Short mmCIF file of C-alpha atoms in Angstrom, two decimals:
data_model
loop_
_atom_site.label_atom_id
_atom_site.label_comp_id
_atom_site.label_asym_id
_atom_site.label_seq_id
_atom_site.Cartn_x
_atom_site.Cartn_y
_atom_site.Cartn_z
CA MET A 783 -27.07 25.90 16.43
CA ALA A 784 -28.67 27.11 13.20
CA HIS A 785 -26.60 27.83 10.10
CA SER A 786 -27.62 29.91 7.11
CA PRO A 787 -27.35 28.53 3.57
CA GLN A 788 -24.35 29.64 1.51
CA ARG A 789 -24.98 32.98 -0.26
CA ALA A 790 -23.71 33.38 -3.82
CA GLY A 791 -20.29 35.01 -3.93
CA THR A 792 -19.48 34.36 -0.26
CA THR A 793 -17.41 31.81 1.64
CA GLU A 794 -19.92 31.50 4.45
CA PRO A 795 -20.12 27.89 5.72
CA ARG A 796 -23.04 25.76 4.59
CA ARG A 797 -24.04 22.72 6.61
CA ASN A 798 -24.89 19.96 4.19
CA ALA A 799 -24.04 16.29 3.67
CA GLY A 800 -20.62 17.23 2.32
CA TYR A 801 -19.81 18.97 5.60
CA ALA A 802 -21.15 16.13 7.75
CA ILE A 803 -19.09 13.53 5.90
CA LEU A 804 -15.83 15.51 5.93
CA ALA A 805 -16.24 16.67 9.52
CA THR A 806 -16.61 13.03 10.57
CA LEU A 807 -13.45 12.07 8.67
CA ARG A 808 -11.58 14.99 10.25
CA ASN A 809 -12.63 13.79 13.69
CA TYR A 810 -10.90 10.46 12.94
CA GLY A 811 -7.67 12.28 12.08
CA ILE A 812 -7.97 12.64 8.31
CA ASP A 813 -6.23 15.89 7.35
CA THR A 814 -5.55 15.22 3.65
CA VAL A 815 -7.72 14.14 0.72
CA PHE A 816 -6.72 13.32 -2.85
CA GLY A 817 -8.76 14.02 -5.95
CA ILE A 818 -9.79 16.46 -8.65
CA PRO A 819 -12.58 19.04 -8.28
CA GLY A 820 -15.44 18.60 -10.74
CA THR A 821 -18.82 20.08 -11.51
CA HIS A 822 -20.66 17.67 -9.25
CA ASN A 823 -18.35 17.30 -6.23
CA LEU A 824 -17.86 20.92 -5.21
CA GLU A 825 -19.98 20.58 -2.05
CA PHE A 826 -17.24 18.26 -0.74
CA TYR A 827 -14.53 20.78 -1.60
CA ARG A 828 -16.43 23.72 -0.07
CA HIS A 829 -15.67 22.59 3.49
CA LEU A 830 -12.01 21.55 3.30
CA GLU A 831 -10.42 24.83 4.36
CA GLU A 832 -12.84 25.32 7.25
CA LEU A 833 -12.11 21.80 8.53
CA GLY A 834 -8.35 22.05 8.13
CA ILE A 835 -8.18 19.35 5.46
CA LYS A 836 -5.53 19.68 2.77
CA PRO A 837 -6.67 18.91 -0.79
CA VAL A 838 -4.06 17.34 -3.06
CA THR A 839 -5.03 17.83 -6.69
CA THR A 840 -3.51 15.07 -8.78
CA ARG A 841 -3.51 15.17 -12.57
CA HIS A 842 -5.51 11.95 -12.91
CA GLU A 843 -7.89 10.17 -10.56
CA GLN A 844 -5.77 7.03 -10.75
CA GLY A 845 -2.97 9.12 -9.29
CA ALA A 846 -5.36 10.29 -6.57
CA SER A 847 -6.14 6.75 -5.44
CA TYR A 848 -2.47 5.69 -5.55
CA GLY A 849 -1.47 8.87 -3.74
CA ALA A 850 -4.07 8.14 -1.07
CA ASP A 851 -2.66 4.60 -0.74
CA GLY A 852 0.89 5.88 -0.22
CA TRP A 853 -0.38 8.44 2.29
CA SER A 854 -2.36 5.75 4.11
CA GLN A 855 0.56 3.36 4.54
CA THR A 856 2.77 6.17 5.82
CA ARG A 857 0.24 7.83 8.13
CA GLY A 858 -1.55 4.71 9.36
CA LEU A 859 -5.04 5.99 8.51
CA PRO A 860 -7.31 5.21 5.57
CA GLY A 861 -6.59 7.20 2.43
CA VAL A 862 -9.48 9.35 1.25
CA VAL A 863 -10.26 10.05 -2.41
CA ILE A 864 -12.83 12.55 -3.70
CA THR A 865 -13.89 12.06 -7.30
CA THR A 866 -16.55 13.59 -9.45
CA SER A 867 -19.29 11.43 -10.90
CA GLY A 868 -18.91 9.10 -13.87
CA PRO A 869 -15.44 9.16 -15.44
CA GLY A 870 -13.72 10.60 -12.38
CA LEU A 871 -14.99 7.77 -10.21
CA LEU A 872 -14.19 5.08 -12.75
CA ASN A 873 -10.68 6.50 -13.28
CA SER A 874 -9.94 5.88 -9.60
CA LEU A 875 -10.79 2.19 -9.68
CA SER A 876 -7.32 0.83 -10.42
CA GLY A 877 -6.20 2.31 -7.10
CA ALA A 878 -9.29 0.91 -5.40
CA ALA A 879 -8.57 -2.54 -6.85
CA THR A 880 -4.99 -2.25 -5.58
CA ALA A 881 -6.19 -1.42 -2.07
CA TYR A 882 -8.57 -4.39 -2.20
CA ALA A 883 -5.93 -6.86 -3.40
CA GLU A 884 -3.34 -5.64 -0.88
CA SER A 885 -5.81 -5.31 2.05
CA ARG A 886 -5.46 -1.58 2.66
CA PRO A 887 -8.06 0.89 3.95
CA MET A 888 -9.44 3.52 1.58
CA ILE A 889 -12.59 5.64 1.42
CA ILE A 890 -13.78 6.93 -1.95
CA LEU A 891 -16.39 9.68 -1.99
CA SER A 892 -18.30 10.63 -5.11
CA PRO A 893 -21.50 12.42 -6.06
CA GLY A 894 -24.22 10.59 -7.96
CA ARG A 895 -27.35 11.22 -9.98
CA PRO A 896 -30.15 12.83 -7.93
CA VAL A 897 -32.63 10.57 -6.20
CA GLY A 898 -35.23 9.49 -8.74
CA HIS A 899 -32.84 9.87 -11.68
CA GLU A 900 -31.14 6.49 -11.34
CA PHE A 901 -30.79 4.48 -14.58
CA ARG A 902 -32.38 7.25 -16.66
CA ASP A 903 -30.70 7.18 -20.07
CA ILE A 904 -31.23 10.87 -20.84
CA GLY A 905 -27.72 12.05 -21.68
CA ALA A 906 -27.02 13.82 -18.38
CA LEU A 907 -23.49 15.06 -17.70
CA HIS A 908 -21.21 12.15 -16.66
CA GLU A 909 -24.12 9.78 -17.02
CA THR A 910 -23.11 6.25 -16.05
CA LYS A 911 -25.41 3.22 -16.17
CA ASN A 912 -24.78 1.89 -12.66
CA PRO A 913 -21.75 3.43 -10.92
CA THR A 914 -22.30 1.83 -7.53
CA GLY A 915 -22.74 -1.54 -9.19
CA ALA A 916 -19.50 -1.07 -11.11
CA VAL A 917 -17.56 -0.01 -8.04
CA ASN A 918 -19.14 -2.65 -5.83
CA SER A 919 -17.58 -5.34 -8.02
CA ILE A 920 -14.12 -3.95 -7.18
CA VAL A 921 -14.21 -2.80 -3.54
CA GLU A 922 -15.38 -4.26 -0.24
CA PHE A 923 -18.69 -2.45 -0.68
CA SER A 924 -20.20 0.52 -2.50
CA ARG A 925 -23.23 2.29 -1.05
CA ARG A 926 -25.52 4.93 -2.47
CA VAL A 927 -26.87 6.80 0.54
CA ASN A 928 -30.24 8.40 1.14
CA SER A 929 -29.20 10.94 3.78
CA ALA A 930 -26.25 12.68 5.37
CA GLU A 931 -26.83 10.64 8.53
CA GLU A 932 -26.57 7.38 6.59
CA ALA A 933 -23.25 8.45 5.06
CA VAL A 934 -21.87 9.40 8.46
CA ASP A 935 -22.93 6.06 9.91
CA ILE A 936 -21.15 4.22 7.08
CA ILE A 937 -17.94 6.12 7.86
CA HIS A 938 -18.12 5.15 11.54
CA ASN A 939 -18.70 1.52 10.60
CA ALA A 940 -15.86 1.64 8.07
CA PHE A 941 -13.33 2.79 10.67
CA ARG A 942 -14.42 0.04 13.01
CA SER A 943 -14.17 -2.51 10.23
CA PHE A 944 -10.69 -1.28 9.28
CA ALA A 945 -9.65 -1.94 12.89
CA HIS A 946 -11.28 -5.34 13.37
CA ALA A 947 -11.45 -6.97 9.93
CA ARG A 948 -9.33 -7.23 6.84
CA PRO A 949 -9.01 -3.57 5.77
CA ARG A 950 -10.30 -2.96 2.27
CA PRO A 951 -11.61 0.05 0.32
CA ILE A 952 -15.18 1.29 0.45
CA HIS A 953 -17.11 3.73 -1.73
CA ILE A 954 -19.88 6.13 -0.75
CA GLU A 955 -21.99 7.72 -3.47
CA VAL A 956 -24.01 10.76 -2.39
CA PRO A 957 -26.86 11.76 -4.73
CA LEU A 958 -26.50 15.37 -5.83
CA ASN A 959 -29.73 16.55 -4.26
CA ILE A 960 -28.67 15.04 -0.92
CA LEU A 961 -25.09 16.31 -1.18
CA GLU A 962 -26.19 19.89 -1.84
CA ALA A 963 -29.25 20.16 0.42
CA GLU A 964 -28.91 21.71 3.87
CA ALA A 965 -28.53 18.98 6.48
CA GLU A 966 -28.26 19.85 10.13
CA VAL A 967 -26.59 16.76 11.61
CA ASP A 968 -25.94 16.89 15.35
CA GLU A 969 -22.22 17.48 15.93
CA ALA A 970 -22.24 14.67 18.48
CA LEU A 971 -23.04 12.22 15.68
CA LEU A 972 -19.93 13.37 13.81
CA ALA A 973 -17.52 12.65 16.66
CA ALA A 974 -15.10 9.75 16.30
CA ARG A 975 -16.24 6.64 18.12
CA PRO A 976 -14.08 4.27 20.18
CA LEU A 977 -12.80 1.45 17.99
CA GLY A 978 -12.46 -1.12 20.76
CA LYS A 979 -9.64 -3.48 21.62
CA PRO A 980 -8.06 -5.88 19.11
CA GLN A 981 -9.66 -9.32 19.03
CA PRO A 982 -7.64 -12.14 20.68
CA ALA A 983 -7.69 -15.79 19.59
CA PRO A 984 -9.29 -18.57 21.68
CA ALA A 985 -7.04 -19.21 24.69
CA GLU A 986 -7.00 -23.02 24.37
CA ASP A 987 -5.88 -22.79 20.73
CA VAL A 988 -3.14 -20.34 21.64
CA GLU A 989 -1.89 -22.72 24.35
CA GLU A 990 -1.78 -25.62 21.89
CA ALA A 991 0.04 -23.50 19.32
CA ALA A 992 2.56 -22.45 21.95
CA ARG A 993 3.20 -26.12 22.84
CA MET A 994 3.89 -26.94 19.20
CA LEU A 995 6.24 -23.99 18.84
CA ALA A 996 8.00 -24.78 22.10
CA ALA A 997 8.65 -28.34 20.93
CA SER A 998 10.21 -27.21 17.65
CA THR A 999 13.95 -26.78 17.15
CA ASN A 1000 13.99 -25.00 13.80
CA PRO A 1001 10.75 -23.02 13.46
CA VAL A 1002 10.17 -20.27 10.90
CA ILE A 1003 7.81 -17.28 10.97
CA ILE A 1004 6.11 -15.99 7.81
CA ALA A 1005 4.90 -12.43 8.37
CA GLY A 1006 2.48 -10.69 6.02
CA GLY A 1007 0.88 -7.27 5.97
CA GLY A 1008 -1.47 -8.40 8.73
CA SER A 1009 1.47 -8.78 11.09
CA LEU A 1010 2.49 -5.12 11.02
CA ALA A 1011 0.17 -4.09 13.85
CA ALA A 1012 2.18 -6.42 16.11
CA ALA A 1013 5.62 -5.36 14.91
CA ASP A 1014 7.23 -4.68 18.32
CA ASP A 1015 5.95 -7.91 19.86
CA LEU A 1016 6.74 -9.86 16.69
CA LEU A 1017 10.45 -9.18 17.09
CA LEU A 1018 10.32 -10.40 20.68
CA LEU A 1019 8.44 -13.52 19.55
CA ALA A 1020 11.09 -14.25 16.91
CA GLU A 1021 13.84 -13.87 19.51
CA THR A 1022 11.94 -15.99 22.04
CA LEU A 1023 11.57 -18.85 19.55
CA GLU A 1024 14.91 -18.22 17.82
CA ALA A 1025 12.77 -18.28 14.69
CA PRO A 1026 13.93 -16.62 11.46
CA VAL A 1027 11.36 -14.32 9.87
CA LEU A 1028 10.53 -14.33 6.17
CA THR A 1029 7.99 -11.74 5.06
CA SER A 1030 5.72 -11.08 2.17
CA ILE A 1031 6.47 -7.82 0.41
CA ASN A 1032 3.52 -6.17 2.21
CA GLY A 1033 5.03 -7.47 5.46
CA LYS A 1034 8.51 -6.16 4.62
CA GLY A 1035 10.06 -4.54 7.67
CA ALA A 1036 7.80 -6.40 10.10
CA ILE A 1037 11.04 -6.84 12.00
CA PRO A 1038 14.09 -4.69 11.13
CA GLU A 1039 15.66 -6.35 8.11
CA LYS A 1040 19.20 -5.90 9.41
CA HIS A 1041 18.32 -7.99 12.45
CA ARG A 1042 20.09 -11.35 12.59
CA LEU A 1043 16.76 -13.23 12.40
CA SER A 1044 15.41 -11.41 9.35
CA LEU A 1045 15.53 -13.29 6.06
CA GLY A 1046 13.91 -10.38 4.23
CA ALA A 1047 11.01 -10.37 1.78
CA ASP A 1048 12.31 -13.14 -0.45
CA LEU A 1049 9.48 -15.66 -0.56
CA ARG A 1050 9.93 -15.77 -4.36
CA LEU A 1051 13.40 -17.33 -4.16
CA THR A 1052 13.97 -21.11 -4.30
CA ALA A 1053 16.44 -20.82 -1.41
CA ALA A 1054 13.56 -19.51 0.72
CA HIS A 1055 11.32 -22.37 -0.41
CA SER A 1056 13.95 -24.96 0.55
CA PHE A 1057 14.55 -23.36 3.93
CA CYS A 1058 10.84 -23.31 4.77
CA GLN A 1059 10.36 -26.91 3.70
CA GLN A 1060 12.95 -27.99 6.29
CA ALA A 1061 11.22 -26.19 9.19
CA ASP A 1062 9.71 -28.35 11.91
CA ALA A 1063 7.08 -25.67 12.65
CA MET A 1064 5.77 -22.70 10.70
CA LEU A 1065 3.90 -19.74 12.14
CA ILE A 1066 2.12 -17.67 9.48
CA ILE A 1067 0.89 -14.28 10.67
CA GLY A 1068 -1.42 -12.12 8.57
CA SER A 1069 -0.56 -13.46 5.13
CA LYS A 1070 -2.51 -15.27 2.43
CA ILE A 1071 0.77 -16.77 1.12
CA GLY A 1072 -0.13 -15.37 -2.27
CA GLU A 1073 0.77 -17.13 -5.49
CA ALA A 1074 2.18 -13.87 -6.87
CA GLU A 1075 4.71 -13.81 -4.01
CA LEU A 1076 5.83 -17.45 -4.26
CA TRP A 1077 6.54 -17.45 -8.00
CA GLU A 1078 5.08 -20.97 -8.20
CA GLY A 1079 7.18 -22.17 -5.25
CA ASP A 1080 6.07 -24.34 -2.33
CA ILE A 1081 6.94 -23.38 1.26
CA ARG A 1082 4.96 -26.04 3.14
CA PRO A 1083 7.14 -27.20 6.06
CA ALA A 1084 7.99 -30.65 7.38
CA GLY A 1085 6.24 -29.85 10.66
CA PRO A 1086 2.92 -28.32 11.74
CA VAL A 1087 1.53 -25.02 10.46
CA ILE A 1088 -0.04 -22.44 12.75
CA ARG A 1089 -1.88 -19.52 11.17
CA VAL A 1090 -2.93 -16.18 12.67
CA ASP A 1091 -5.34 -14.02 10.70
CA ILE A 1092 -7.93 -11.38 11.38
CA GLU A 1093 -10.21 -12.95 8.75
CA ARG A 1094 -11.24 -16.56 9.21
CA SER A 1095 -11.47 -17.32 5.49
CA GLN A 1096 -7.81 -16.36 5.06
CA LEU A 1097 -6.73 -19.01 7.55
CA LEU A 1098 -7.36 -21.68 4.93
CA THR A 1099 -5.91 -19.91 1.89
CA ASN A 1100 -3.14 -21.73 -0.03
CA ILE A 1101 -1.72 -23.63 2.98
CA THR A 1102 -4.02 -25.56 5.34
CA PRO A 1103 -3.02 -25.05 8.98
CA ASP A 1104 -2.89 -27.56 11.81
CA ILE A 1105 -4.02 -24.84 14.21
CA GLU A 1106 -6.10 -21.78 13.35
CA LEU A 1107 -5.77 -18.65 15.49
CA PRO A 1108 -8.45 -16.20 14.33
CA GLY A 1109 -7.80 -12.75 15.71
CA ASN A 1110 -5.90 -9.52 15.38
CA SER A 1111 -2.13 -10.05 15.38
CA LYS A 1112 -1.80 -7.10 17.77
CA ALA A 1113 -3.61 -9.23 20.37
CA VAL A 1114 -2.61 -12.74 19.30
CA VAL A 1115 1.17 -12.29 19.24
CA PRO A 1116 1.20 -11.11 22.90
CA GLN A 1117 -1.00 -14.12 23.72
CA LEU A 1118 1.60 -16.43 22.19
CA LEU A 1119 4.41 -14.70 24.08
CA LYS A 1120 2.55 -15.12 27.35
CA ALA A 1121 1.79 -18.79 26.67
CA LEU A 1122 5.41 -19.51 25.74
CA SER A 1123 6.65 -17.77 28.87
CA GLU A 1124 4.33 -19.92 30.98
CA GLN A 1125 5.96 -22.97 29.38
CA GLY A 1126 9.41 -21.69 30.28
CA ILE A 1127 10.38 -20.59 26.76
CA THR A 1128 12.48 -17.43 26.77
CA PRO A 1129 15.19 -16.08 24.44
CA ALA A 1130 17.78 -17.41 26.86
CA SER A 1131 16.32 -20.92 26.71
CA ARG A 1132 16.87 -21.37 22.97
CA THR A 1133 20.11 -22.13 21.16
CA GLN A 1134 21.11 -19.40 18.72
CA ARG A 1135 20.91 -20.63 15.15
CA ASP A 1136 23.59 -20.14 12.50
CA LEU A 1137 21.73 -18.72 9.52
CA GLN A 1138 24.72 -17.68 7.44
CA GLU A 1139 24.20 -20.44 4.88
CA VAL A 1140 20.63 -19.40 4.11
CA PHE A 1141 21.61 -15.69 4.07
CA ASP A 1142 24.26 -16.47 1.48
CA ALA A 1143 21.94 -18.66 -0.57
CA LEU A 1144 19.27 -15.96 -0.72
CA ASP A 1145 21.80 -13.26 -1.55
CA ASN A 1146 23.52 -15.29 -4.25
CA GLU A 1147 20.25 -16.30 -5.88
CA GLY A 1148 18.97 -12.73 -5.91
CA ARG A 1149 22.16 -11.53 -7.58
CA ALA A 1150 22.20 -14.34 -10.12
CA ILE A 1151 18.65 -13.57 -11.29
CA ALA A 1152 19.33 -9.89 -11.96
CA PRO A 1153 22.95 -8.85 -11.31
CA GLU A 1154 22.63 -5.35 -12.78
CA LEU A 1155 19.48 -4.60 -10.80
CA ALA A 1156 21.12 -5.91 -7.63
CA GLN A 1157 24.13 -3.68 -8.20
CA LEU A 1158 22.19 -0.48 -8.86
CA ASN A 1159 19.91 -1.07 -5.87
CA GLU A 1160 22.91 -1.56 -3.58
CA LEU A 1161 24.58 1.58 -4.93
CA ILE A 1162 21.43 3.53 -4.11
CA MET A 1163 20.87 1.96 -0.68
CA GLU A 1164 24.41 2.83 0.41
CA VAL A 1165 23.63 6.56 0.27
CA LEU A 1166 19.99 6.66 1.42
CA PRO A 1167 19.29 7.81 4.98
CA GLU A 1168 18.17 5.06 7.37
CA ASP A 1169 14.54 6.23 7.57
CA THR A 1170 13.95 6.56 3.81
CA ILE A 1171 10.64 5.48 2.29
CA ILE A 1172 11.02 3.94 -1.16
CA ALA A 1173 8.09 3.84 -3.56
CA GLY A 1174 8.40 1.16 -6.20
CA ASP A 1175 6.29 0.00 -9.10
CA SER A 1176 5.58 -3.18 -11.03
CA SER A 1177 9.04 -2.76 -12.54
CA GLN A 1178 11.85 -5.29 -12.65
CA VAL A 1179 14.04 -2.87 -10.70
CA THR A 1180 11.53 -3.17 -7.83
CA TYR A 1181 10.46 -6.81 -7.72
CA MET A 1182 13.83 -8.24 -8.78
CA GLY A 1183 15.94 -5.69 -6.94
CA THR A 1184 14.52 -3.40 -4.27
CA THR A 1185 12.43 -6.07 -2.57
CA THR A 1186 15.63 -8.05 -1.93
CA PHE A 1187 18.40 -5.49 -1.61
CA TYR A 1188 16.62 -2.78 0.37
CA ARG A 1189 16.85 -3.72 4.06
CA ALA A 1190 13.77 -2.02 5.47
CA PRO A 1191 14.24 -0.71 9.02
CA LYS A 1192 10.52 -0.69 9.83
CA PRO A 1193 7.12 -1.44 8.33
CA ASN A 1194 5.75 0.44 5.32
CA SER A 1195 9.20 1.60 4.25
CA LEU A 1196 8.70 0.07 0.78
CA LEU A 1197 5.49 1.06 -0.96
CA TYR A 1198 4.49 -1.61 -3.45
CA MET A 1199 1.57 -3.82 -4.53
CA ALA A 1200 2.74 -7.41 -4.98
CA THR A 1201 -0.66 -8.92 -5.78
CA TYR A 1202 -2.30 -6.33 -8.03
CA ALA A 1203 1.06 -5.54 -9.65
CA THR A 1204 0.01 -2.46 -11.55
CA LEU A 1205 2.08 0.02 -13.53
CA GLY A 1206 1.77 3.70 -12.63
CA TYR A 1207 1.75 3.22 -8.86
CA GLY A 1208 5.18 4.39 -7.75
CA LEU A 1209 5.20 8.13 -8.45
CA PRO A 1210 1.76 9.03 -7.02
CA ALA A 1211 2.37 6.72 -4.03
CA ALA A 1212 5.65 8.57 -3.39
CA VAL A 1213 3.79 11.89 -3.57
CA GLY A 1214 1.27 10.66 -1.01
CA ALA A 1215 4.00 9.35 1.30
CA LYS A 1216 5.99 12.58 1.20
CA ILE A 1217 2.87 14.61 2.00
CA ALA A 1218 2.13 12.26 4.90
CA ALA A 1219 5.69 12.39 6.28
CA PRO A 1220 7.46 15.55 5.03
CA GLU A 1221 10.23 15.02 7.60
CA ARG A 1222 11.27 11.66 6.11
CA PRO A 1223 13.25 11.18 2.89
CA VAL A 1224 11.08 9.63 0.16
CA VAL A 1225 12.54 8.24 -3.06
CA CYS A 1226 10.67 6.86 -6.07
CA LEU A 1227 12.63 4.06 -7.80
CA LEU A 1228 11.01 2.55 -10.89
CA GLY A 1229 11.32 1.65 -14.57
CA ASP A 1230 10.74 3.83 -17.60
CA GLY A 1231 7.55 1.99 -18.62
CA ALA A 1232 6.02 2.41 -15.16
CA LEU A 1233 6.94 6.09 -14.95
CA MET A 1234 5.23 6.88 -18.24
CA PHE A 1235 1.97 5.49 -16.83
CA ALA A 1236 1.87 8.32 -14.28
CA ILE A 1237 4.33 10.94 -15.54
CA GLN A 1238 1.66 13.65 -15.12
CA GLU A 1239 1.97 13.31 -11.33
CA MET A 1240 5.41 14.91 -11.56
CA MET A 1241 3.41 18.12 -11.93
CA THR A 1242 1.63 17.31 -8.67
CA ALA A 1243 4.99 16.87 -6.95
CA VAL A 1244 6.17 20.22 -8.32
CA GLU A 1245 2.96 21.95 -7.26
CA GLN A 1246 3.21 20.48 -3.76
CA GLN A 1247 6.88 21.57 -3.54
CA LEU A 1248 8.00 18.10 -2.52
CA ASP A 1249 11.67 17.23 -2.15
CA LEU A 1250 11.33 13.99 -4.05
CA PRO A 1251 14.06 12.19 -6.05
CA ILE A 1252 12.61 10.04 -8.84
CA ILE A 1253 15.05 7.45 -10.21
CA CYS A 1254 14.02 6.24 -13.66
CA VAL A 1255 15.77 3.01 -14.64
CA ASP A 1256 15.48 2.88 -18.42
CA ASN A 1257 15.80 -0.51 -20.12
CA GLY A 1258 14.18 0.71 -23.32
CA GLY A 1259 10.63 -0.47 -22.76
CA TYR A 1260 8.76 -3.34 -21.14
CA GLY A 1261 11.72 -5.48 -20.11
CA GLU A 1262 9.91 -8.40 -18.51
CA ILE A 1263 7.43 -8.79 -21.38
CA ARG A 1264 10.29 -8.55 -23.86
CA GLN A 1265 11.94 -11.48 -22.10
CA ASN A 1266 8.64 -13.38 -21.91
CA GLU A 1267 8.30 -13.05 -25.68
CA ARG A 1268 11.82 -14.28 -26.27
CA ASP A 1269 11.31 -17.22 -23.91
CA ARG A 1270 8.33 -18.25 -26.08
CA GLY A 1271 10.26 -17.86 -29.33
CA ILE A 1272 8.40 -14.67 -30.26
CA ALA A 1273 10.27 -11.81 -31.88
CA ASP A 1274 10.10 -8.53 -29.94
CA VAL A 1275 6.57 -7.19 -30.45
CA ALA A 1276 5.37 -3.84 -29.06
CA VAL A 1277 7.85 -3.86 -26.17
CA ASN A 1278 10.75 -1.70 -27.38
CA LEU A 1279 9.45 1.79 -26.74
CA VAL A 1280 10.44 5.15 -28.17
CA GLN A 1281 11.76 7.21 -25.25
CA PRO A 1282 11.35 10.91 -24.54
CA ASP A 1283 14.25 13.17 -23.73
CA TRP A 1284 13.90 12.50 -20.02
CA VAL A 1285 15.96 15.48 -18.91
CA LYS A 1286 13.98 17.95 -21.00
CA LEU A 1287 10.71 16.31 -19.97
CA ALA A 1288 11.49 16.70 -16.27
CA GLU A 1289 12.71 20.25 -16.73
CA GLY A 1290 9.52 21.05 -18.62
CA PHE A 1291 7.56 20.08 -15.51
CA GLY A 1292 9.75 22.35 -13.40
CA ALA A 1293 11.78 19.57 -11.80
CA THR A 1294 15.56 19.28 -11.64
CA ALA A 1295 17.01 16.60 -13.91
CA PHE A 1296 20.17 14.50 -13.83
CA THR A 1297 21.65 11.86 -16.10
CA ALA A 1298 23.53 9.08 -14.31
CA THR A 1299 25.61 6.04 -15.12
CA MET A 1300 26.33 3.12 -12.84
CA ASP A 1301 29.65 4.79 -12.01
CA THR A 1302 28.02 8.08 -11.02
CA LEU A 1303 24.73 6.76 -9.60
CA ALA A 1304 25.53 6.98 -5.88
CA LYS A 1305 26.92 10.50 -6.23
CA THR A 1306 23.92 11.60 -8.29
CA VAL A 1307 21.42 10.18 -5.80
CA THR A 1308 23.21 12.04 -3.00
CA GLN A 1309 22.96 15.22 -5.06
CA ALA A 1310 19.25 14.65 -5.68
CA LEU A 1311 18.61 14.08 -1.97
CA GLY A 1312 19.97 17.57 -1.34
CA THR A 1313 17.93 19.19 -4.12
CA LYS A 1314 14.88 21.31 -3.35
CA GLY A 1315 11.73 20.17 -5.09
CA PRO A 1316 11.29 17.09 -7.26
CA SER A 1317 14.24 15.75 -9.21
CA LEU A 1318 14.56 13.09 -11.90
CA ILE A 1319 17.58 10.83 -12.29
CA HIS A 1320 17.67 9.05 -15.66
CA LEU A 1321 19.75 5.86 -15.69
CA LYS A 1322 20.09 3.73 -18.82
CA ILE A 1323 20.73 0.03 -18.35
CA GLY A 1324 20.65 -3.20 -20.33
CA GLU A 1325 18.60 -3.11 -23.50
CA SER A 1326 18.61 0.68 -23.76
CA LEU A 1327 22.38 0.65 -24.27
CA ARG A 1328 22.11 -1.39 -27.50
#
């Protein structure tokens, strides 16, 4: 079917590369994109309304990529970011680096210099020496395409890769003359393609792993972000083996954390290290056992290690396994269950373990490290609805509090980035999550330093009319770095920050603002949960009281 070019002053559809790319994404279920319109990317934005895709305009491209990440974790699809050329694209890269480090799917779309104008140092608008080269050093791959068909093919391949390999961000740069030129791509080429079944592990290796696990009496399971696809079967596996489950922070909620076999996301604690070291078998599913999670601890067990991972290179990271099970956890965990059943191992065949001592050790250690942060987290958790999503940040209140004292009921209930550990993540991620799941409560819980990195996204939350409580825990600056300085015998340098009037700041954005104390925190959070639109709760603790 022929289509006429867009006429000036009309909203008549124009079929160009921008349409082909976005129509393909829509066919895979993408109904939201994050970004900021710019001079060069308008032929992406032209088609959004026609395709039923909601644009979320953040106030900074870093917020767009973090918003897309929060949306992605909540919706279960890759987040999509549209930037303009040059600075817009480069502004988004912290979010892209986060998605790479945490193994999350993301697609970044940007325009580029016209074909034939590459590397021309002529002072063109947004001129950048080598944008695809810059981005390619951060993401899984960055491609500058030569046609609409090539861009569409990359999108199809990306979705398949997200399903069958370690999911990581990609970038597509579309030269301006290709983006804007009419391109009649057959609609059949834009249709979503079957992604295929998850890849199982070799049967003989699964059988050997099952024999090792069946012979163990005190096994432990370590579940990372790569285990989440198998969440339902993972709980059955834990019950079959009577194996406690410790998770990475990305794996938090892999089994419900109030289950008797869940030891939470406390790999950083020495009590967790000691417990793992005593295990006579360890099953690691979809985790690199990252140094940033272990806090220099060692969890290598007394018995054999079995590792499941979708990427072969990850099977050898940090802890060398006795048995490697390359494959998708969604397929491999059912394989293990079947092999165990064939060996007569069922939940009824195992003796229930008394885990109270390790529960108490983990709890006591978490409280001893940061008693005030433990207390405020528990006060908040007591009043949050069961299905709440919490967005954290690289703030002490998150990694020394929420990761331990929030008992996640299901996967992706805590939005965080344990490896990349950036500031400025929490608020835009919360915005993305609330847009993805408007029916679920979403709360942003973070420190004052982190919030100032992305405070402009409060305007995005107001504009989107999101019911979103933001709890700002104010310790007067960069608390961890302050303590690092003191531990090294350095006087406080550049860490005690001048604070805004948080209530007036929030009200200036059009949000509702509250001031809370530890005594009034639970009541104030309840009030914020019932407030229409965004709300800010300002809570002073520790250093800020001096």
